[in-house]
Structure formats: C-alpha cells, structure tokens
Tab-separated table of C-alpha atoms in Angstrom:
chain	number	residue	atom	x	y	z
A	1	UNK	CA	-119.833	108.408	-131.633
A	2	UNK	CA	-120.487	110.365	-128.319
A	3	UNK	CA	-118.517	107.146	-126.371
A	4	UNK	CA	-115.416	107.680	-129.133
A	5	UNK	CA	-115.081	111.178	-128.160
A	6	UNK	CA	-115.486	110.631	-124.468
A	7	UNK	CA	-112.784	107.557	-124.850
A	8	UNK	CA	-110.048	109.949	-126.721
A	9	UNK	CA	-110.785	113.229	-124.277
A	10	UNK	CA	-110.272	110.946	-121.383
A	11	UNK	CA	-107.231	109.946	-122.805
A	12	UNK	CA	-105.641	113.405	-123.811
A	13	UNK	CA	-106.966	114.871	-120.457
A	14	UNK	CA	-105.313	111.788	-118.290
A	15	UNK	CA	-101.969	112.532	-120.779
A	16	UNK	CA	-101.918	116.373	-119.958
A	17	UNK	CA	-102.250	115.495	-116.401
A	18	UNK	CA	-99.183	112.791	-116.485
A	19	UNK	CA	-97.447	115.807	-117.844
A	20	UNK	CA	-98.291	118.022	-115.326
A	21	UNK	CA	-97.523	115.844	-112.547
A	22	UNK	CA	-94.193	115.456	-114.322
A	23	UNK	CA	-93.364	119.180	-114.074
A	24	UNK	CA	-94.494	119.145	-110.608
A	25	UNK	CA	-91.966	115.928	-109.646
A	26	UNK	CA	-89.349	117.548	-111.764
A	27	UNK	CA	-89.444	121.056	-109.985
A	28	UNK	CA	-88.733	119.230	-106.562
A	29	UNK	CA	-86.154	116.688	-107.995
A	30	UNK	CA	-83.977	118.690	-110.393
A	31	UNK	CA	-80.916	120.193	-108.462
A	32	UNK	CA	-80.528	123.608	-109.644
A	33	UNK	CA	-82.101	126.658	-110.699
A	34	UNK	CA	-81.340	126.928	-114.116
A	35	UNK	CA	-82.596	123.410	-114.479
A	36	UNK	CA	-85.589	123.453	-112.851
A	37	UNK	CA	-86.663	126.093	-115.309
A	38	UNK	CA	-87.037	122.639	-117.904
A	39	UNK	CA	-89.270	121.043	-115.266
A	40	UNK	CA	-91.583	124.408	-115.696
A	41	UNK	CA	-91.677	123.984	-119.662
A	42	UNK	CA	-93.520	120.584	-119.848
A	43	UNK	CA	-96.751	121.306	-118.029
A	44	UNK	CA	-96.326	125.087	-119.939
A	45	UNK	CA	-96.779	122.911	-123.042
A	46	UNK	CA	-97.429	119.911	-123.412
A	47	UNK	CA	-99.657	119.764	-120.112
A	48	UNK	CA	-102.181	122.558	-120.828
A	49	UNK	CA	-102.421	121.718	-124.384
A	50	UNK	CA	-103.637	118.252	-123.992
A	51	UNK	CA	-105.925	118.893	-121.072
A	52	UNK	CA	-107.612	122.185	-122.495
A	53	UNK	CA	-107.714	119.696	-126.143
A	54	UNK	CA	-109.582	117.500	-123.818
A	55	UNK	CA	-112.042	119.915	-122.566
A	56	UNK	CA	-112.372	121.154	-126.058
A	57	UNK	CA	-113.580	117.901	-126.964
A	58	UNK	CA	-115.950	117.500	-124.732
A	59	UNK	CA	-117.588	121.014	-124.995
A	60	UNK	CA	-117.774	120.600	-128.825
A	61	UNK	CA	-118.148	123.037	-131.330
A	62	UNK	CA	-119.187	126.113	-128.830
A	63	UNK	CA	-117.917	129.596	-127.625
A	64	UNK	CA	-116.910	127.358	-124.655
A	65	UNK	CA	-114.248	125.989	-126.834
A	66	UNK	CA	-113.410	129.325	-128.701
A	67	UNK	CA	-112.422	130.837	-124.651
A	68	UNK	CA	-110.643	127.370	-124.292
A	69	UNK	CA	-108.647	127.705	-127.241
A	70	UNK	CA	-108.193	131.547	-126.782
A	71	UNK	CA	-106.735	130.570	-122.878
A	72	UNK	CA	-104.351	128.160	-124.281
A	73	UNK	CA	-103.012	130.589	-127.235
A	74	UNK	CA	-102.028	133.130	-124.194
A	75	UNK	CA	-100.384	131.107	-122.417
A	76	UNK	CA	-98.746	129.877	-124.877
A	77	UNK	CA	-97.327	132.945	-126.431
A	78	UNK	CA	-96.811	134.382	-122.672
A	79	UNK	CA	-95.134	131.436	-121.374
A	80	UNK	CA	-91.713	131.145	-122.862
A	81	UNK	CA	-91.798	134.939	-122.466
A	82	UNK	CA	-91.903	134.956	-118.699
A	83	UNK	CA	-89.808	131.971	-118.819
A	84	UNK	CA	-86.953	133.767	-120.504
A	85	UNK	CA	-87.505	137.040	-118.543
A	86	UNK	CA	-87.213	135.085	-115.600
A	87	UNK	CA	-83.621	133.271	-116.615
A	88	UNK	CA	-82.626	137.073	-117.817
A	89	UNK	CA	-82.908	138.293	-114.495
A	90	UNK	CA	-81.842	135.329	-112.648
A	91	UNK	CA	-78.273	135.387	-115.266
A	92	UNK	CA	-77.856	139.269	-114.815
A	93	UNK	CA	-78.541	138.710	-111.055
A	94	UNK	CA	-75.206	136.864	-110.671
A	95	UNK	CA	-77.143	133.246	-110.200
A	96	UNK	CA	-74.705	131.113	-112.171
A	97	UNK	CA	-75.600	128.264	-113.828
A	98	UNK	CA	-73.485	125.377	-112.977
A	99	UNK	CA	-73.225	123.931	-116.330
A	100	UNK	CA	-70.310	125.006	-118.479
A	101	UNK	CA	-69.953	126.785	-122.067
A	102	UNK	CA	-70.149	123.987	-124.073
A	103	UNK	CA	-67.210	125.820	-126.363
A	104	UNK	CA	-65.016	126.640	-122.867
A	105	UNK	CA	-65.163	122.615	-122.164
A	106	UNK	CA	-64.237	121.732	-125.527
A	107	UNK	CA	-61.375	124.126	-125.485
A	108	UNK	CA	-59.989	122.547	-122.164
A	109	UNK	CA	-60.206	119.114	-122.994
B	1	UNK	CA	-115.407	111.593	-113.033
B	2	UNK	CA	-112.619	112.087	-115.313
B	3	UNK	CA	-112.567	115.410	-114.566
B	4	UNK	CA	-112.042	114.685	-110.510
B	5	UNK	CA	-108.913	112.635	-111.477
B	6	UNK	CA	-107.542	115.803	-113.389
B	7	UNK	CA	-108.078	117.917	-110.704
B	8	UNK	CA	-106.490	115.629	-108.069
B	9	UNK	CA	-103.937	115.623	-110.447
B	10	UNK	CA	-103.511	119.796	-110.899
B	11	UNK	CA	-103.943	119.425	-106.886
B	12	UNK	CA	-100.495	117.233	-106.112
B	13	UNK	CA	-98.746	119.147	-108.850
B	14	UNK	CA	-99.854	122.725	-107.229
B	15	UNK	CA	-98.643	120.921	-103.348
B	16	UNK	CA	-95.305	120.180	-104.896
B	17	UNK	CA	-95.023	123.530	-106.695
B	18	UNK	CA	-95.969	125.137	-103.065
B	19	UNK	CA	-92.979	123.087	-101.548
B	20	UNK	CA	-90.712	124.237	-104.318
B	21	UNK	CA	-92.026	127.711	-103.505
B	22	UNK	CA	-91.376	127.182	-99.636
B	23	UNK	CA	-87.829	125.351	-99.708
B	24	UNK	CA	-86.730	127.544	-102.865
B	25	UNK	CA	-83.047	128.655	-102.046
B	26	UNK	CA	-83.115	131.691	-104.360
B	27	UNK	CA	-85.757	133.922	-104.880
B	28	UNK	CA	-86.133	132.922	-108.662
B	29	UNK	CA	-86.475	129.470	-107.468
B	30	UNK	CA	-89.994	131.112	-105.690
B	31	UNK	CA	-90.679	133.782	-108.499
B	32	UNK	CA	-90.379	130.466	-110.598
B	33	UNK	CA	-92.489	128.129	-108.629
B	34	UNK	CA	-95.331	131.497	-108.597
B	35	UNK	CA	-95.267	131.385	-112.086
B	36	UNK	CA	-95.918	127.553	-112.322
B	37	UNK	CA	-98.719	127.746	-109.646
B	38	UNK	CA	-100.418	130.479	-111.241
B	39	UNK	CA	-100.323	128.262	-114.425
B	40	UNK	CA	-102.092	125.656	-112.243
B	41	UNK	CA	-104.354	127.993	-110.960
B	42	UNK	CA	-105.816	128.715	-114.668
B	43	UNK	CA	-106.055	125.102	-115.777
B	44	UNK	CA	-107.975	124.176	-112.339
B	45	UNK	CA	-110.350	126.659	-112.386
B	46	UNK	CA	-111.228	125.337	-115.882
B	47	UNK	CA	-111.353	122.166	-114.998
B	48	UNK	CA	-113.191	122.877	-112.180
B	49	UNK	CA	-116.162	124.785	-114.488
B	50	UNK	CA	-116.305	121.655	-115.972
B	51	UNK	CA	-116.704	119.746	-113.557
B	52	UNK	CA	-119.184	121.490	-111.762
B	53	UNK	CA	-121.027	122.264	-115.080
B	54	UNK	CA	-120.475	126.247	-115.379
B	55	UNK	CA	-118.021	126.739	-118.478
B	56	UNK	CA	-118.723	130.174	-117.373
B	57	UNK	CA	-115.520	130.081	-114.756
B	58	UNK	CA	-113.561	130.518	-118.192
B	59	UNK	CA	-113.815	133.631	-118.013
B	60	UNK	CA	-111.662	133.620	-114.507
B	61	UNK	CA	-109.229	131.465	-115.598
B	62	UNK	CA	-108.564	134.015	-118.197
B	63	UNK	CA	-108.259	137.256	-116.262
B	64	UNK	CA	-106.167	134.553	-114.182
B	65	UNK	CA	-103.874	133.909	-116.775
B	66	UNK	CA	-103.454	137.694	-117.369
B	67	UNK	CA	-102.812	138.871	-113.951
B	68	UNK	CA	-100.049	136.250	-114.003
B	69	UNK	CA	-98.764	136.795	-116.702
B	70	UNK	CA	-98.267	140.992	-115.977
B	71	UNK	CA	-97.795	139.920	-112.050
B	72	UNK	CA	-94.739	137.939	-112.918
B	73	UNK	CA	-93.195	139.913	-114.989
B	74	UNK	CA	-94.052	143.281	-112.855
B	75	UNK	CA	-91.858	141.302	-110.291
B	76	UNK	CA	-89.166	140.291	-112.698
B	77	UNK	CA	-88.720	144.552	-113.479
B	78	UNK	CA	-88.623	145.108	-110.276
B	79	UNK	CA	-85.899	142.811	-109.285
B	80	UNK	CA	-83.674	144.002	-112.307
B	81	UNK	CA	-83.914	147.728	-112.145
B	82	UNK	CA	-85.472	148.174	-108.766
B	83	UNK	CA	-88.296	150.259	-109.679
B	84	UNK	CA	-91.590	149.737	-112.030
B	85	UNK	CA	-91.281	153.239	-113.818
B	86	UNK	CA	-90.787	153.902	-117.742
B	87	UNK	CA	-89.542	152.402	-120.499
B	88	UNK	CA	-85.694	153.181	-119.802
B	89	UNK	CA	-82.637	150.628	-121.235
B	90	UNK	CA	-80.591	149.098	-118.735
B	91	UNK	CA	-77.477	151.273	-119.585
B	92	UNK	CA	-78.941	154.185	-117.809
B	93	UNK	CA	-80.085	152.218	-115.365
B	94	UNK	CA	-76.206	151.460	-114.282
B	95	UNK	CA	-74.805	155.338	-114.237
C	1	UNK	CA	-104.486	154.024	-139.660
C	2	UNK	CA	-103.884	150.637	-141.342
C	3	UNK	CA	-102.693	149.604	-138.362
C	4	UNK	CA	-105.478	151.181	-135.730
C	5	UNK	CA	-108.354	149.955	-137.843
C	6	UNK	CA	-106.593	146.371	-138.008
C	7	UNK	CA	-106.290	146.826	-134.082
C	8	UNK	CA	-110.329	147.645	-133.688
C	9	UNK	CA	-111.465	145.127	-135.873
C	10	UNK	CA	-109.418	142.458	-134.012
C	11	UNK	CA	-109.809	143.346	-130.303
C	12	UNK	CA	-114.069	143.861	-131.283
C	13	UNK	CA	-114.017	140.120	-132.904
C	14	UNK	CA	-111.910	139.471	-129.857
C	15	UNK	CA	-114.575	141.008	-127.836
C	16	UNK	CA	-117.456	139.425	-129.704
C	17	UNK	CA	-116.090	135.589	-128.741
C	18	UNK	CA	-115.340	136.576	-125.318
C	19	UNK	CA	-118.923	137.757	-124.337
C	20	UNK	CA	-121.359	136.123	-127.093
C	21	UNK	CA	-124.305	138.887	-127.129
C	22	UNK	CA	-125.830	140.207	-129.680
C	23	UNK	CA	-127.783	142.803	-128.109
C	24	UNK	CA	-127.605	146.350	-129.753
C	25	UNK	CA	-127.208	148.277	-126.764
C	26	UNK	CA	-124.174	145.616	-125.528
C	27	UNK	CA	-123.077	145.815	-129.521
C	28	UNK	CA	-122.805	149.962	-129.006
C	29	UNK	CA	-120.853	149.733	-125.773
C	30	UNK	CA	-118.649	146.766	-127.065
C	31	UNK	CA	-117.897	149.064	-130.057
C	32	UNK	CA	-117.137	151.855	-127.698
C	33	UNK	CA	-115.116	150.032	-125.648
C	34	UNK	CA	-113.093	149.173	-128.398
C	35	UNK	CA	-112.612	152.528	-129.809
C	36	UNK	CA	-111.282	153.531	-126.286
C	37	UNK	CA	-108.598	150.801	-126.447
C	38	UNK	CA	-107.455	152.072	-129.809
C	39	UNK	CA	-107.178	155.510	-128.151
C	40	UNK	CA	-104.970	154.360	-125.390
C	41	UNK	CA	-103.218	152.570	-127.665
C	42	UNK	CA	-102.603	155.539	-129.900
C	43	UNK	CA	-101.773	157.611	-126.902
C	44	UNK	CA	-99.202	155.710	-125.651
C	45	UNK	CA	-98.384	155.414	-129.494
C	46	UNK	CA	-97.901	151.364	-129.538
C	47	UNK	CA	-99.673	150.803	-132.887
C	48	UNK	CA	-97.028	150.092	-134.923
C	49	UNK	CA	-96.253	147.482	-137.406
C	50	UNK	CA	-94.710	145.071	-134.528
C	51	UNK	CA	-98.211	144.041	-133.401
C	52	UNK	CA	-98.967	143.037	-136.866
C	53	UNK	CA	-96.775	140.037	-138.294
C	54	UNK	CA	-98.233	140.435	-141.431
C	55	UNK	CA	-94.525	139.931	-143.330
C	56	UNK	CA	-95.171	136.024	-142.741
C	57	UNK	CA	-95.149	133.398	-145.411
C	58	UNK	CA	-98.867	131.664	-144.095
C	59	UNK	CA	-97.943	128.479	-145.618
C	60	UNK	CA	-94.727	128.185	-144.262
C	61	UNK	CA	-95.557	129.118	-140.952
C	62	UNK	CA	-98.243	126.239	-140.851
C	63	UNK	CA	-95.529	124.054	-141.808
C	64	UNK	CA	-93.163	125.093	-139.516
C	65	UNK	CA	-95.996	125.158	-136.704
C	66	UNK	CA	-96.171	121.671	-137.562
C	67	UNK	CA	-93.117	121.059	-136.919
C	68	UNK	CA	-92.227	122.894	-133.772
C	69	UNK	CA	-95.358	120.864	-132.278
C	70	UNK	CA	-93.780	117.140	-133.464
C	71	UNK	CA	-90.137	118.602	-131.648
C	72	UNK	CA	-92.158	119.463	-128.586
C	73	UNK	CA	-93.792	116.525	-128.303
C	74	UNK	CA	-90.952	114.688	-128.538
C	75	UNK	CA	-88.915	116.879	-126.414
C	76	UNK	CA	-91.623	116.576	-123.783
C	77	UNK	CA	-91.164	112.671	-123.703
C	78	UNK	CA	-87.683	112.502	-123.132
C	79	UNK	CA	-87.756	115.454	-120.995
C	80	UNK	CA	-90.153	113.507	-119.041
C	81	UNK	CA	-88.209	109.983	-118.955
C	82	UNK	CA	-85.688	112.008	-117.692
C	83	UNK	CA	-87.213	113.466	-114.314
C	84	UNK	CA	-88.963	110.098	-113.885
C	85	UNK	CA	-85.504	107.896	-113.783
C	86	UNK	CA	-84.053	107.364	-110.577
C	87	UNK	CA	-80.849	108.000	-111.643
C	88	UNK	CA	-81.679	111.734	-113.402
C	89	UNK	CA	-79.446	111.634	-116.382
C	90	UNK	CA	-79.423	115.190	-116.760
C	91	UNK	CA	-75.850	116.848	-118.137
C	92	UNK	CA	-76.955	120.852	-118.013
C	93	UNK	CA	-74.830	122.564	-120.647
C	94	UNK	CA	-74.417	126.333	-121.739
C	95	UNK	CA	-74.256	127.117	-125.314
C	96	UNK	CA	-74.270	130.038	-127.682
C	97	UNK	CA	-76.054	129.722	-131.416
C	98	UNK	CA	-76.405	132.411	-133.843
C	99	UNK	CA	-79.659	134.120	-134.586
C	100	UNK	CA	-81.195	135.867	-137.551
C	101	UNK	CA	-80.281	140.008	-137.435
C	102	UNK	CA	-83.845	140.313	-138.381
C	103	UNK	CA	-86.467	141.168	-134.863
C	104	UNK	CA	-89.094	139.209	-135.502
C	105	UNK	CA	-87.071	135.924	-136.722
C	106	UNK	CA	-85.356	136.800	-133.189
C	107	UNK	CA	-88.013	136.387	-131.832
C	108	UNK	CA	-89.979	133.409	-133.303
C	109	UNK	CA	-86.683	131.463	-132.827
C	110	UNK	CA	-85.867	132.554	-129.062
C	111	UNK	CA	-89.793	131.743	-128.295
C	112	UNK	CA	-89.320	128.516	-130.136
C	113	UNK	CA	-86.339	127.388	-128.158
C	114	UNK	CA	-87.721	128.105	-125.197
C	115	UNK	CA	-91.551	126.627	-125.712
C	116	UNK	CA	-89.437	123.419	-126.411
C	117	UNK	CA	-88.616	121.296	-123.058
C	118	UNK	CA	-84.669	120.665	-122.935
C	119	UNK	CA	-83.808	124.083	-123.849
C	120	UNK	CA	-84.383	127.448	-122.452
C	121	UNK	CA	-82.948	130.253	-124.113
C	122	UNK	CA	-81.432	133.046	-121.580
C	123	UNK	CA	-79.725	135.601	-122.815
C	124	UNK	CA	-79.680	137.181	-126.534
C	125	UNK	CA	-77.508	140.003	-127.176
C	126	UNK	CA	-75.775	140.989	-130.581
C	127	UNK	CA	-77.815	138.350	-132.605
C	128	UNK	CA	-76.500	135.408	-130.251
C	129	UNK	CA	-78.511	133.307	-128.455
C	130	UNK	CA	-77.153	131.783	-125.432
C	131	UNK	CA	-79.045	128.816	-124.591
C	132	UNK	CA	-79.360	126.775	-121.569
C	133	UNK	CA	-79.862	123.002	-122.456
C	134	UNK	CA	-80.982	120.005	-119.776
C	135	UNK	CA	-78.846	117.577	-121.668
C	136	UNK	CA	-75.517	117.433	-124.106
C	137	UNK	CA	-77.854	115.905	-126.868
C	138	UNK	CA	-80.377	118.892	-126.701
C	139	UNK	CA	-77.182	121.416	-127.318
C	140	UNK	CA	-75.843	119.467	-129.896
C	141	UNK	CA	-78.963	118.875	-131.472
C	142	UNK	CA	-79.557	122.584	-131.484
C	143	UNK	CA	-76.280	123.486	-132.906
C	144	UNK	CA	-77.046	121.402	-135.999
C	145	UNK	CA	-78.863	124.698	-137.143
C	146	UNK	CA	-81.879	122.467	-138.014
C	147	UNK	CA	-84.335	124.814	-136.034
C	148	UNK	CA	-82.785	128.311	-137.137
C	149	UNK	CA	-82.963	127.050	-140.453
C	150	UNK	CA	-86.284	126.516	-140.597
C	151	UNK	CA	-87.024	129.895	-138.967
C	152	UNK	CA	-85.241	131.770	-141.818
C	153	UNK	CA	-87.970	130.006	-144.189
C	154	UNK	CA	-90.504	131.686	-142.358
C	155	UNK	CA	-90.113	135.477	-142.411
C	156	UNK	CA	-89.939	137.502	-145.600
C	157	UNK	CA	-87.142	139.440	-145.879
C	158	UNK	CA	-88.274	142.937	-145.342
C-alpha cells in the first residue's frame, strides 16, 4: 500500500515538474510578450497542482496537507488575477500585441 | 530522492525564468518573469521542507506566496497610475 | 453582521489549520486576533456581500469545477506540445467574446479563461471580454460559447 502511494506521488510530482520545466522553456522560446504570458499559465496550473498533489500524498491525512492544499487554493485564485492585471497594464501601456482582431482579419480577407 | 529531482527541476526552471528576467525587452516581460520566479520560490521552499524533513517551511512558502502576490500587483498600480494611493478610477486619474 | 460573523468564523477556522494548538491561552489570542481583523475590516468597510459567494448553485459549481479542470488539463498538453516542437506552431490571435452583465459571472468566467493555458483574457470593459489566444483553435474554440455557457449555469440570478 505504502509502495502504491509512493509509485503514484512520484509520478504526479515528476509530471508537475515536466510542466514546470515547460513554462520555464516556453518563457525563453516564445517571441513576444503577450505570448509569453501562456508560457506563465502552465506551471501556474497544472505545475503546482500536481507537485503540491504529490506532496499531499506523501504527507497523508495531516495539517501538513491542509497548509498544502490551502497554498495551492491561493495561488490559484491569485494567479490568473495577477496574470490579467499584468496584460491590463501591459495593453493600456501601449505594448501591442502583434496578433490581430480575429474579426479585423476576417473583415480584410 | 524524488524530491532532489523536483527541486533540480524548480532550479533550471527558476535559471531560465532569471534569463527571461535579465534579457526581458519590456519591463512586463521582467514584472512577468518576477511573478513566475516568485511562484517558484513557493513551490521550492515546499519542496525543500520536504526534503529536508521540516513540513514546517510551509508556513514560508505561504507568507511567500502572499508577499508575491500583493508585491506584484503593488508594482502593476504603480506602473498604471504612477502612485500607490487610494482607491480612485482611472478617469480621474487622466484629467 | 451576517456578513462579519461569517468573516470571524472563517478567518478563526482559517487560523485554527494554520497553527494547530489547542492551548487556551493561544485559543484567547487567536480569537482576539480575529476579532481585530473583523475590525479593520469593518473600518475600512469591506464586509460586504462580494466576499461571500453564497448566490452559487453548490452542485453546479462542482460540476463545472470538474469541468474547467478536464479543459485545463487538456489545454496544458497541447499548450505544452506546442513550446516543445521545434517548429512552435503558435498563431497568437486577438478576440472579443461576450460576458454575462452579472459581476460575479464576470468574474468566474474572466478567471476561468485565464487559469486555462491558450488563453489569457486582457481587457473587459462593457461586458466584453477581449481575449488573447496562443493559437486560432483556442479562439475559435472559445467563441463556440461552450465555456460562457456553462458559467451562466452556475450563478443564480440575483
């Protein structure tokens, strides 16, 4: 039983850390700013949640695992917030995007 | 064991977030790549506790995630209306 | 008051699982800590009923928890095969959906964009959400209306 848990916590932890290597790549790779914002959003998610599951796992049922879950449930509900702050200023600070209105391109074509 | 690979892991992602941070050609590229280290930060130091066998470190990454969190968005106020006072709509901000 | 006695029962259970003792004299100051936070937040007169979704349908919002963490994970996994490829298929496009007029639906949806990879909502102004998508699918995929319908399901109308 204790070797079952181990087996699927090392698996979600290695997962969450594929992800967050991921974000890391995609920050360098992806070519703008607007973009790169995407990159952030997979670690945000995906990442933490199956890393801190993984911890949660192997701490068991304990008030180690209540702060766990209570860490991941900020960040979580802060993440998108600071993510869409973030594009808010960057959009009212004149950054364009350089992707088009989807409607605009339709329009032209 | 498991949790050294995780950490190496968190360590390579927070070196290419750095870089990000460093080459960034905009300032929200940086505010951006602050954001994502700080998000690092939080899951290290918890998978640090574990590794070292003090779950008690938990209680850093939290206040961690909070100071982020506020730090980021502290920044983000400042850039749009230039100062950190009251609760004012951007209108006024513009006259 | 409904909503300030809500507030100190939830930031002293809060309180409780943070620091796990059960000593009176730690009980007393946890308590009075507590009460001070209410006061601050009745000072700067923040209790309101924003802080306390209670207008949710529970069973809905598991369901549509559910759901919104299936999208994600598949989001995630394309998002991913994206920055991997050498190539980097990416095809950034700008779009504008309509939201609910109601705040909170607003809100769950614009969070719920954004906490999926692919998508990012930006802007929102006049109930329209202009979203920022990695790819042409993601865009098209949220103009379908699929998402936003499923957020209408979740709040009751107030």
């Amino acid at each position: 039983m204790q070797l079952l848990i181990d087996i699927l916590s090392w698996i979600t932890i290695l997962t969450g850390s594929f992800f967050v290597i991921t974000g890391g790549i995609g920050i360098l790779r992806l070519p703008d700013f607007f973009t790169r914002l995407h990159a952030v959003s997979m670690p945000d998610t995906l990442g933490i949640g199956l890393i801190i599951l993984g911890l949660v796992l192997q701490a068991g049922f304990t008030q180690t695992s209540a702060k766990l879950i209570m860490i991941f449930l900020f960040m979580i509900f802060t993440g998108p917030a600071a993510t869409h702050a973030l594009a808010k200023t960057a959009l009212h600070g004149k950054l364009k995007p350089k992707a088009m209105y989807k409607q605009d391109e339709e329009s032209s074509t | 064991m498991i949790f050294a690979l995780a950490a190496c892991a968190i360590l390579l992602t927070m070196a290419l977030t750095l870089s990000r941070g460093i080459l960034g050609p905009t300032t929200y590229d940086r505010i951006l790549a602050v954001n994502s280290f700080g998000t690092k930060t939080v899951l290290i130091i918890a998978v640090l506790g574990f590794m070292t066998g003090r779950p008690d470190f938990l209680d850093i990454a939290f206040v961690y995630a909070l100071i982020n969190f506020v730090g980021t968005i502290a920044v983000l106020k400042f850039f749009e209306y230039g100062d950190l006072g009251g609760a004012r709509s951007p209108d006024e901000y513009e006259s | 008051m409904r909503h300030s006695i809500s507030l100190f029962v939830f930031s002293f259970a809060v309180w409780l699982l943070l620091s796990g003792y059960f000593e009176s004299l730690l009980l007393v100051l946890g308590l009075a800590s507590c009460a001070f936070v209410v006061w601050i937040a009745r000072r700067q007169d923040v209790v309101d009923h924003e802080g306390h979704p209670m207008h949710l349908r529970p069973m809905r919002w598991i369901l549509y928890l559910i759901w919104l963490i299936g999208e994600i994970v598949k989001s995630n996994i394309d998002v991913a095969k994206r920055v991997w490829s050498p190539k980097l298929p990416i095809s950034p496009t700008l779009v504008k959906v309509p939201a609910d007029s109601d705040e909170l639906r607003q809100v769950i949806y614009a969070n719920s964009i954004t906490l999926t990879p692919g998508t990012v909502s930006i802007d929102l102004t006049d109930a329209t959400i202009t979203v920022h998508a990695l790819t042409r699918e993601g865009a098209l995929a949220l103009e379908t209306g699929e998402m936003a319908r499923r957020v209408h399901g979740v709040g009751r109308a107030e």
